[in-house]
Coordinates of C-alpha atoms in Angstrom, one line a residue:
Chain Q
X56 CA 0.0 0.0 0.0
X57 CA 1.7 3.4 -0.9
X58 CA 0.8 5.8 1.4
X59 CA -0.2 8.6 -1.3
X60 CA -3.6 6.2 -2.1
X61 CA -4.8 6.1 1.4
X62 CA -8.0 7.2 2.3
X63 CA -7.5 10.8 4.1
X64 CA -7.4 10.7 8.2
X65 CA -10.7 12.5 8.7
X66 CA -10.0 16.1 9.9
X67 CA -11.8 15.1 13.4
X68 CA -9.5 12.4 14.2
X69 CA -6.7 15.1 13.6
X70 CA -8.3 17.9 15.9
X71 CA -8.8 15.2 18.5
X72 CA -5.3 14.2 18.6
X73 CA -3.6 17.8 19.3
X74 CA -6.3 18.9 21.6
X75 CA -5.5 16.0 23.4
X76 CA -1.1 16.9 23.2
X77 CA -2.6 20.5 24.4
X78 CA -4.3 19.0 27.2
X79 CA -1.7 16.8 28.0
X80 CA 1.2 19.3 27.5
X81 CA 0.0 21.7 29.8
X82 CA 0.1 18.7 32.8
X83 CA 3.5 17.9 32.2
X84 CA 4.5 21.3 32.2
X85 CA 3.2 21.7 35.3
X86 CA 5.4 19.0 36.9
X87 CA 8.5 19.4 34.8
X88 CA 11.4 21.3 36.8
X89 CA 9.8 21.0 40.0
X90 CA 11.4 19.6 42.6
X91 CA 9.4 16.9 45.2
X92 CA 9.6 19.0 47.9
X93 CA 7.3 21.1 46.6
X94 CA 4.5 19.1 45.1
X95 CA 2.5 18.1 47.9
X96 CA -0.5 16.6 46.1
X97 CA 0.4 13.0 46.8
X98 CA 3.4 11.1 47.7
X99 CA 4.0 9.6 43.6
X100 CA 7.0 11.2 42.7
X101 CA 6.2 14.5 39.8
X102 CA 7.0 12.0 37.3
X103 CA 4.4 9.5 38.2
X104 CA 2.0 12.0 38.7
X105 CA 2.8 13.9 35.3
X106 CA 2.6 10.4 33.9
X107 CA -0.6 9.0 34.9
X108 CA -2.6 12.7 35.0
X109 CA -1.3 13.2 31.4
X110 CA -2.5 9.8 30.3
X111 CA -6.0 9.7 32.5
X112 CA -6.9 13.3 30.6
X113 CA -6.4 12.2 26.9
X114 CA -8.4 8.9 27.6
X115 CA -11.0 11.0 28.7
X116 CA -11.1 13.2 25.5
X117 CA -10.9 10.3 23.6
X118 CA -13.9 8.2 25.3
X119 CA -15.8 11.4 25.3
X120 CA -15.2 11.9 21.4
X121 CA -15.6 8.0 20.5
X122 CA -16.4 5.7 23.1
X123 CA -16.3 3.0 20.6
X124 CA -12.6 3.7 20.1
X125 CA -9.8 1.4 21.1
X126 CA -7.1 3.1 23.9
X127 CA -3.6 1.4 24.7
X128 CA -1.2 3.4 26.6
X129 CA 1.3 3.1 28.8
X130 CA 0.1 3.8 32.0
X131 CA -3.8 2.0 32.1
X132 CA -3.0 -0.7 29.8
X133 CA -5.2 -1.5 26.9
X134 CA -9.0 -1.5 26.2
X135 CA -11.1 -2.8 23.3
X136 CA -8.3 -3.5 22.0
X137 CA -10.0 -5.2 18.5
X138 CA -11.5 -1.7 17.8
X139 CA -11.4 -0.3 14.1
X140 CA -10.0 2.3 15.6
X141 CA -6.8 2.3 18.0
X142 CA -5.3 4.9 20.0
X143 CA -2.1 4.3 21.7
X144 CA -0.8 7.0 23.6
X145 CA 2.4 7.6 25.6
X146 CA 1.6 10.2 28.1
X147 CA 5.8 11.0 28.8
X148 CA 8.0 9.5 26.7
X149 CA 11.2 10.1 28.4
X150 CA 11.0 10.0 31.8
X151 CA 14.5 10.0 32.5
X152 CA 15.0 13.0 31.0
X153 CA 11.9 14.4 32.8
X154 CA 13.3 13.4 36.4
X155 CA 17.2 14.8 35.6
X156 CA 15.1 18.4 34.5
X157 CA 15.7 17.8 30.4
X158 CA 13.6 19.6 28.1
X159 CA 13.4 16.5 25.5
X160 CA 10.5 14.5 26.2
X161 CA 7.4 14.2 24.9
X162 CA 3.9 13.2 24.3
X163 CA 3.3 10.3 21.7
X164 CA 0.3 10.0 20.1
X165 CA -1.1 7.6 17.2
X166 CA -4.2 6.5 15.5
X167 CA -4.1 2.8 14.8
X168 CA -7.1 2.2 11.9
X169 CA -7.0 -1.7 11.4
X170 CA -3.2 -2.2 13.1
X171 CA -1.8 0.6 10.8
X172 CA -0.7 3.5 11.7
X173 CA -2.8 6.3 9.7
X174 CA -1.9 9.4 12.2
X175 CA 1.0 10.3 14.2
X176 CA 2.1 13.4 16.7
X177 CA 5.2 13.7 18.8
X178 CA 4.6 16.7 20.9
X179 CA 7.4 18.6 22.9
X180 CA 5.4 20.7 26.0
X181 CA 8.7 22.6 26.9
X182 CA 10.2 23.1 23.6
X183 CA 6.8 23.8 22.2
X184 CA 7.3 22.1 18.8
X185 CA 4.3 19.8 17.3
X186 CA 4.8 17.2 14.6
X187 CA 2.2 15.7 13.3
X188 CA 1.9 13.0 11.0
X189 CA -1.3 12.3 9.0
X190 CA -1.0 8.9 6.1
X191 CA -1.2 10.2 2.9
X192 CA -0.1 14.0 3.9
X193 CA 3.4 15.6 4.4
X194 CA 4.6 15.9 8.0
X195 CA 4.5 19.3 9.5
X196 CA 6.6 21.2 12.5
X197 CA 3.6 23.4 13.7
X198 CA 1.9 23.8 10.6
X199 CA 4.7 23.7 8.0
X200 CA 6.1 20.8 6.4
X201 CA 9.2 19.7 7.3
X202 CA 11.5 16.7 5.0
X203 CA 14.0 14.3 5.7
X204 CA 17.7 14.6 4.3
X205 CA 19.9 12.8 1.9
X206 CA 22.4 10.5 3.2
X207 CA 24.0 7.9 0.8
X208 CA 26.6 6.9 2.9
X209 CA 26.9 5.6 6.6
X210 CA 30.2 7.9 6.7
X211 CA 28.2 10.5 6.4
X212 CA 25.5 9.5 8.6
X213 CA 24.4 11.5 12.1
X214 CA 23.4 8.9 14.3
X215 CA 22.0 8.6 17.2
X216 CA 20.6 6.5 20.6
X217 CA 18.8 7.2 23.7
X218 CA 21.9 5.2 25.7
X219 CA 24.4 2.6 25.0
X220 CA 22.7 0.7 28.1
X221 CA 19.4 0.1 26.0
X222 CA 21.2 -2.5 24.1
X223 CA 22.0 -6.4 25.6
X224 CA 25.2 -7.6 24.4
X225 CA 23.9 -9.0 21.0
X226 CA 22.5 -6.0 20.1
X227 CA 25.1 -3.6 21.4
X228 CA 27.9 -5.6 19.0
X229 CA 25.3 -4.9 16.0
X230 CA 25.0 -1.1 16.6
X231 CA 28.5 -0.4 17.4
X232 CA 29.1 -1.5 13.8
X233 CA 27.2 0.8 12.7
X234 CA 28.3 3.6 14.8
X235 CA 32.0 2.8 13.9
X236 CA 30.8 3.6 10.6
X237 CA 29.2 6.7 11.1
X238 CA 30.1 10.2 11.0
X239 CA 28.7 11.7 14.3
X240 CA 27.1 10.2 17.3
X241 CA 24.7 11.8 20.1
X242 CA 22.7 9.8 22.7
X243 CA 19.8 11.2 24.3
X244 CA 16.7 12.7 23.1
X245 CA 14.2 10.1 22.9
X246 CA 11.3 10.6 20.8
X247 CA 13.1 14.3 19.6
X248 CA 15.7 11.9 17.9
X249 CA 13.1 10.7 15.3
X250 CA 11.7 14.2 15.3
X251 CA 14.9 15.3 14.0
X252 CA 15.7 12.7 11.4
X253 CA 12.0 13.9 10.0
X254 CA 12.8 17.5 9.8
X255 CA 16.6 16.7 8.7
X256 CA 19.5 16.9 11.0
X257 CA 19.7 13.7 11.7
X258 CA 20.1 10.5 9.5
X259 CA 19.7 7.4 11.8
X260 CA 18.4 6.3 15.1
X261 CA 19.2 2.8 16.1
X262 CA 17.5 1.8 19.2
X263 CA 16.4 -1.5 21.5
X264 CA 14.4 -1.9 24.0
X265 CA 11.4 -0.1 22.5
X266 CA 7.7 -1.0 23.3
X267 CA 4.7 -0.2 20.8
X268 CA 3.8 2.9 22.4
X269 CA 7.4 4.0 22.1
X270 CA 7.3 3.7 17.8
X271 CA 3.8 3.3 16.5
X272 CA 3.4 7.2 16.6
X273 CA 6.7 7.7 15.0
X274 CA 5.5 5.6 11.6
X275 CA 3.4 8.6 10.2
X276 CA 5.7 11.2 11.0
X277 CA 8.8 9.6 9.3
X278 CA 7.2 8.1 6.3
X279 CA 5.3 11.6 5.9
X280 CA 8.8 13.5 5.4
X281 CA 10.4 11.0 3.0
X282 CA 11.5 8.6 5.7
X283 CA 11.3 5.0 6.8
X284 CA 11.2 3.4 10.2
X285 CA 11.0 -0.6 10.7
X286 CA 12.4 -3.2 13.1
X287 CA 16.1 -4.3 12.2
X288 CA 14.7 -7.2 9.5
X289 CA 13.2 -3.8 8.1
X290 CA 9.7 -5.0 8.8
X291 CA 6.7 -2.5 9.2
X292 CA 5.5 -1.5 12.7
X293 CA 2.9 -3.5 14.3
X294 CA 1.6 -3.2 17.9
X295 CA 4.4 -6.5 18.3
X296 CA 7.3 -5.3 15.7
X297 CA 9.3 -4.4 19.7
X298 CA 12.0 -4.0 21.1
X299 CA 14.0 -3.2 18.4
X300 CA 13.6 -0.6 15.8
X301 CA 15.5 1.3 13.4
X302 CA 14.7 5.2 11.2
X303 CA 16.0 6.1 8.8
X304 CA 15.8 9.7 7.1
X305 CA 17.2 8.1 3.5
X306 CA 16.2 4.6 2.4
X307 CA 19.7 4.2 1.2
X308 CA 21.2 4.4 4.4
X309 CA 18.3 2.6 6.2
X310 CA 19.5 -0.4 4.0
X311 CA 23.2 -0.1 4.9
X312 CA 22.5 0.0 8.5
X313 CA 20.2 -2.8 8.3
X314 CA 22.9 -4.7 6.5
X315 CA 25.6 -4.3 9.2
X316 CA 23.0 -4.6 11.6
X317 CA 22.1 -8.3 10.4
X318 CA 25.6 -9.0 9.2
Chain B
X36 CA 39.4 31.6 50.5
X37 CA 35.6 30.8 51.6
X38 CA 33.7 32.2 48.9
X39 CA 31.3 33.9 51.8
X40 CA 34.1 36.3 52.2
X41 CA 34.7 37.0 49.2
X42 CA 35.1 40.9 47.5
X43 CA 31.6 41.5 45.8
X44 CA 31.9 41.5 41.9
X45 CA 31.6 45.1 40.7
X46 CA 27.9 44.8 39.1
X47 CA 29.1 46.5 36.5
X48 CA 31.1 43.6 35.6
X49 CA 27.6 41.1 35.9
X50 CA 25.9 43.5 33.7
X51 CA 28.1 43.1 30.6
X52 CA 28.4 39.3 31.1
X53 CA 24.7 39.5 30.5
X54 CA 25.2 41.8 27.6
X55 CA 27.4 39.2 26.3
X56 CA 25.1 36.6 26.5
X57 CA 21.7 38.3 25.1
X58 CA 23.8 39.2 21.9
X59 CA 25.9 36.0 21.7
X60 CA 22.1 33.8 22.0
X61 CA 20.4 36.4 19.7
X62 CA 23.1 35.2 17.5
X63 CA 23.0 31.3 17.8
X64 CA 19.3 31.6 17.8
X65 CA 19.2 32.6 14.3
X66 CA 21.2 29.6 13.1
X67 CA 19.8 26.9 15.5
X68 CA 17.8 24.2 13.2
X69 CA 18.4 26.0 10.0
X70 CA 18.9 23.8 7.0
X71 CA 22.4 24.6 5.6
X72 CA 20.8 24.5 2.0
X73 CA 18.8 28.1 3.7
X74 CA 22.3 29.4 4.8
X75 CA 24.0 31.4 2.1
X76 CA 26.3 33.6 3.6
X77 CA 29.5 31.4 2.8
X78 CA 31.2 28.2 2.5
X79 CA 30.8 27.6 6.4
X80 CA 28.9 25.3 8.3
X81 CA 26.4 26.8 10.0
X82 CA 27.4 26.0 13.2
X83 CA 30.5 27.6 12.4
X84 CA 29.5 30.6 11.4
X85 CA 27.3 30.7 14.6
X86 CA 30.4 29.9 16.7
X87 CA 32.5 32.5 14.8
X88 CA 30.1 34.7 15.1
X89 CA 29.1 34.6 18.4
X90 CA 32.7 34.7 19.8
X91 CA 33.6 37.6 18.0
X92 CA 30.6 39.6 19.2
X93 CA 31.2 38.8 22.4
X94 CA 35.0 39.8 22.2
X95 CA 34.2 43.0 20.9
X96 CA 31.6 44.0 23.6
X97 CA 34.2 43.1 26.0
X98 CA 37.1 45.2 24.5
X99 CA 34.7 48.4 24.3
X100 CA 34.1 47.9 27.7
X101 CA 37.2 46.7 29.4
X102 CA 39.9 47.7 26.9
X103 CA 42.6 46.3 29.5
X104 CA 40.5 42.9 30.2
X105 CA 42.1 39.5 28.6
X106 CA 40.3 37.4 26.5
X107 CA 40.4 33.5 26.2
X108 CA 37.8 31.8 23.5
X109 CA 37.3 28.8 21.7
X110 CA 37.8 30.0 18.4
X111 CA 40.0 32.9 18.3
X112 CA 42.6 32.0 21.4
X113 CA 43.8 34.1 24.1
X114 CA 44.8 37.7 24.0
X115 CA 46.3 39.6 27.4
X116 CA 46.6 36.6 29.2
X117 CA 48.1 37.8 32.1
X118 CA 45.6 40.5 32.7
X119 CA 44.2 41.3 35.8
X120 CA 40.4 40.1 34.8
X121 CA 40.2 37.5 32.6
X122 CA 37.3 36.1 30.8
X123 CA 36.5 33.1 29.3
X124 CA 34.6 32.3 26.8
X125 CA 32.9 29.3 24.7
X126 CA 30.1 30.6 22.5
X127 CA 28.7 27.1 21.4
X128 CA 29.1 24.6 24.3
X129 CA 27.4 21.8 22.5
X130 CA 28.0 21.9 18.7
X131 CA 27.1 17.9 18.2
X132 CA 23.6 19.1 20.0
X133 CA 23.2 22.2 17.7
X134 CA 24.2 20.5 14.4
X135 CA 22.0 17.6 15.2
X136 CA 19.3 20.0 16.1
X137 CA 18.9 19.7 20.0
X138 CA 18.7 22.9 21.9
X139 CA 20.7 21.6 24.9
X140 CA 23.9 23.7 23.5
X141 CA 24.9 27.0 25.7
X142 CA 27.0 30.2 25.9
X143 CA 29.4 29.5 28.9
X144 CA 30.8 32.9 29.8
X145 CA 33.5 33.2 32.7
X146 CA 35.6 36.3 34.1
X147 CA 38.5 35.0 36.5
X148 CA 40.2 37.5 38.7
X149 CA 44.2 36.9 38.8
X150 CA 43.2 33.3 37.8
X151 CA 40.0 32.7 39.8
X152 CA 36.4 32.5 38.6
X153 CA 34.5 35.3 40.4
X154 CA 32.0 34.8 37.8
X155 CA 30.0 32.3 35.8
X156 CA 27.1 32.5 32.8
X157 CA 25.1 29.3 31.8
X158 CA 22.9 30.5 28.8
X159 CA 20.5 28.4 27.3
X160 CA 19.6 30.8 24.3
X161 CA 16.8 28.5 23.3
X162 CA 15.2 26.9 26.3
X163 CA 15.4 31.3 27.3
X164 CA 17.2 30.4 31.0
X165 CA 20.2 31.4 32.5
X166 CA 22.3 30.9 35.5
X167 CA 24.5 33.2 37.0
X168 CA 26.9 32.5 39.7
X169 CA 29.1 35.2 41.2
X170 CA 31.5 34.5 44.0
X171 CA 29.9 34.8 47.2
X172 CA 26.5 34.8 46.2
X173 CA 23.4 32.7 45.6
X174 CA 23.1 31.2 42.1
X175 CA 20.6 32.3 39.8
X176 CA 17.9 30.6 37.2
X177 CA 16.7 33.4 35.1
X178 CA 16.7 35.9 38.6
X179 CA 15.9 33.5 41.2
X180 CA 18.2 31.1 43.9
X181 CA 18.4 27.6 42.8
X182 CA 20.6 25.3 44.8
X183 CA 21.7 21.5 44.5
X184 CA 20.2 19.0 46.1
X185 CA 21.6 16.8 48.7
X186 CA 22.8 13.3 48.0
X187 CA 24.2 10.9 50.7
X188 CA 24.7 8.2 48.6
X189 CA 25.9 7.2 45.6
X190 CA 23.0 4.5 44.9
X191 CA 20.6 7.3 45.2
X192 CA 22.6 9.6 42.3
X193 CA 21.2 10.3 38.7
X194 CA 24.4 11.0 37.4
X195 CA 25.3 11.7 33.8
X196 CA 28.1 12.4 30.9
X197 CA 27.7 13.5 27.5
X198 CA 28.6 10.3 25.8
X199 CA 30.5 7.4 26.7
X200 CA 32.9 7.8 24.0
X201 CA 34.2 11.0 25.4
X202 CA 36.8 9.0 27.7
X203 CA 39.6 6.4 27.1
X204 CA 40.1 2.9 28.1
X205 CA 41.6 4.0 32.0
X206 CA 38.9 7.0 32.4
X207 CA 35.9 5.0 31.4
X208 CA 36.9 2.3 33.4
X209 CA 36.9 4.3 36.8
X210 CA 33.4 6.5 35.3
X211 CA 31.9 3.0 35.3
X212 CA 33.2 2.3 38.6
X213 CA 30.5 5.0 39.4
X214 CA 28.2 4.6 37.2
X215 CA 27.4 1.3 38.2
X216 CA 26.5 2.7 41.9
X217 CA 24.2 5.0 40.9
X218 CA 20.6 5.0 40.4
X219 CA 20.2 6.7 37.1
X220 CA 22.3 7.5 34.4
X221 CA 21.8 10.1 31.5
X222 CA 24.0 10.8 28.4
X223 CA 23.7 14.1 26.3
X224 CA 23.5 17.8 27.4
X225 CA 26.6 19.6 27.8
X226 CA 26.9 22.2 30.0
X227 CA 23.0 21.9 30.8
X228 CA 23.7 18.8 33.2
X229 CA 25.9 21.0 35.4
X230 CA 23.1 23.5 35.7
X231 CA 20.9 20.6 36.4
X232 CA 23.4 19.9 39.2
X233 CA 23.3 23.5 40.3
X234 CA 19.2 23.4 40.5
X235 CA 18.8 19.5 42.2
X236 CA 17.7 17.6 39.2
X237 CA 21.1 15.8 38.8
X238 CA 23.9 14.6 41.4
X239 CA 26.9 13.8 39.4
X240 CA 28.2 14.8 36.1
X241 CA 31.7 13.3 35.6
X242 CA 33.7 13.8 32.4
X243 CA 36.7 13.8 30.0
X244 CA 38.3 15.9 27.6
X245 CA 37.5 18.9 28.4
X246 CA 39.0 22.2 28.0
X247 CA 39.9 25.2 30.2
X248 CA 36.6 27.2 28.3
X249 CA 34.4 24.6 29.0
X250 CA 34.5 24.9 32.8
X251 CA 35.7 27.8 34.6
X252 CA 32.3 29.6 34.0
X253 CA 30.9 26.7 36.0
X254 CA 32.9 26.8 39.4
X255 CA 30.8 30.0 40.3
X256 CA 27.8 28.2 39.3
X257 CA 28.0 25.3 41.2
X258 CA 29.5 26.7 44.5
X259 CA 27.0 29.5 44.7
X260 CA 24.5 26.6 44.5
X261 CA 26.0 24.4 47.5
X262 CA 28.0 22.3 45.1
X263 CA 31.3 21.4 44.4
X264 CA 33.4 21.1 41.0
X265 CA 36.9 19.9 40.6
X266 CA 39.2 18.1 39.5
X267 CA 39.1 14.2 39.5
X268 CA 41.6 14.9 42.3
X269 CA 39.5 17.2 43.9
X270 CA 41.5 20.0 43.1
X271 CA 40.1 23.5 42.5
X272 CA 39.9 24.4 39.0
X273 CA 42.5 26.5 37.0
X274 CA 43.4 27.2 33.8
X275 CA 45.3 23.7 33.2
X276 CA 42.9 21.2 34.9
X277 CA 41.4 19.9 32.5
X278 CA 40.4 17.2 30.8
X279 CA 39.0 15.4 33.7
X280 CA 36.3 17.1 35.7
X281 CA 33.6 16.2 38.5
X282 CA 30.7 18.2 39.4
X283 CA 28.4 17.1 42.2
X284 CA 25.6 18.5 44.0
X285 CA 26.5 17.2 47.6
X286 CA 30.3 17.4 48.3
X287 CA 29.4 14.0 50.5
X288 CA 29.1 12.2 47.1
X289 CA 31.8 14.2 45.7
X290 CA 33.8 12.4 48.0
X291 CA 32.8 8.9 47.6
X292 CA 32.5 9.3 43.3
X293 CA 36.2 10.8 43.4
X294 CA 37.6 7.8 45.9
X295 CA 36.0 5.3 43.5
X296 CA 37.6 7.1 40.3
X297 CA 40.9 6.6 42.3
X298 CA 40.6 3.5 43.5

């Protein structure tokens, strides 16, 4: 199926999906930089309590909207889970980065119609940048479209990781071969990483360890800017395609890192 | 020297360090996630043009000012070293982060008084925060006190690095010595994780190869927060300590990180 036949997400499903990163955005902010001493509300740690608020507000919005909707997220698990439509939500991706006071996590969000992806957002509260990802539709950065890069060589790839202590030693060996290769390395940055390789200054991210709600969202957004993201046999995402996944901003170098990967 | 009795740093001095950083991030800010295919101005990069430029801004602020002052930068060396004031300067702390589009880079701005840092500037010229440390004075986040958190044990620490690959074989085996303690470990971020140190969201940073312009502006910061930063001998820092450096939020786990880096 190419993309650029697909039926058009209907505009709803897309209005639902940022007022639910604005909802949700504007409860992590209110935890983020805070230290524990100060929230007294319960004693969860602000990350657990950014966590589950975030989550427990965008089911509502979504059950309100379309009770006959599927939800899986991170924090309440899933329900109706054989619904035509599936929405699969990570309320903080990054909480590490949350906890130490970074500015780069964020909200994933995706619309599963019939297991595929059709609609995608990664949404930074802090930072204020939106991506969205509709099937069909070029990606934007709050409202304009943004593009992957070229990038025919590994040598000349940027590529990048949350942490080297995501891999186990199997997969560690795999993606130091390509790292060996390539021409710049940053760790950190969670979803932000595949943010970048979508608007273009970055070329890979190689990562393990990853669970639906970590990539389904990221399908959309990548594939909508000239991208490609798959597990390391270069499969499409399912809800099962975990725990290791690789994106690409150029198909040529998603091939040569999937061959060193598997070699 | 306790800090506490330290001679006040004329304000008139603080005031141009903030000069320097408003122009130097008005500056990056216009080349921060700009395609280099959108950049015409030359043959550069732009992250050099934004480091070139930024420096030289800076120096010339400073020599209108302070015509007697010595300047030591990144990119265009040291002139009147053995001045009386001496400031230090690195305008793109972070150029991996800024060419791979993450807005964790900084200004790091530093004025040393016959070889000691009276005075320190973290500028974050997207995230819009700064922190100012001056001798003998509480540390600032964008005008108000911040301080470190304390930390009585290393298995409690989130401590964190820019990237693993930033030490050799004998300084990455005593980082992991401590790495392995602690609770929580991030990669990434420059000179943000000592500010993170400075405001209680981190408890270690421990690193290599650094130079003299990456952190002399940070001493202020981190003592005028209840920290500590040294050497990975626990020595005070100077012009030649580099490339090994410690920063740490409680100068208990200070201790105990620098007696397993020695061990």
């Amino acid at each position: 199926m190419s993309q650029f036949t697909s039926t058009p997400v209907p505009a709803a499903f897309a209005a639902l999906a940022n007022k639910l990163a604005d909802s949700g955005g504007a409860i992590l902010r209110q935890y983020f930089r805070k230290r524990i001493d100060v929230i007294s509300k319960s004693d969860e740690s602000p990350v657990t309590q950014a966590d589950r608020e975030c989550e427990a507000q965008m089911r509502t919005l979504i059950k309100e909207a379309y009770p006959d909707h599927g939800i899986a997220g991170e924090e309440y698990g899933i329900e109706n889970r054989d619904a035509e439509y599936l929405w699969v939500l990570d309320p903080l991706d990054g909480t590490k980065a949350f906890v130490t006071g970074r500015p780069l996590f964020g909200i994933l969000i995706a619309l599963l119609h019939r297991g595929t992806p059709i609609l995608g957002i990664i949404d930074m509260p802090i930072l204020k940048d939106r991506w969205i990802g509709l099937v069909g539709q070029p990606t934007t950065l709050n409202g304009q479209p943004v593009a992957a890069r070229a990038c025919a060589n590994l040598t000349d790839a940027y590529i990048s990781s949350i942490s080297p202590h995501i891999f186990d030693a199997d997969s560690l060996a795999r993606f130091e071969r390509v790292r060996k290769q390539a021409k710049l390395t940053t760790y950190g940055g969670d979803c932000y990483q595949y943010a970048m390789v979508a608007t273009g200054f970055l070329d890979l991210v190689i990562e393990d360890s990853l669970v639906y709600y970590d990539y389904l969202a990221l399908q959309p957004i990548l594939e909508g800017a000239g991208g490609i993201i798959t597990d390391w046999h270069g499969k499409k995402l399912t809800m099962d395609s975990g725990p290791r996944i690789i994106a690409a901003g150029d198909k040529a170098a998603h091939r040569m890192a999937l061959a060193l990967l598997n070699s």
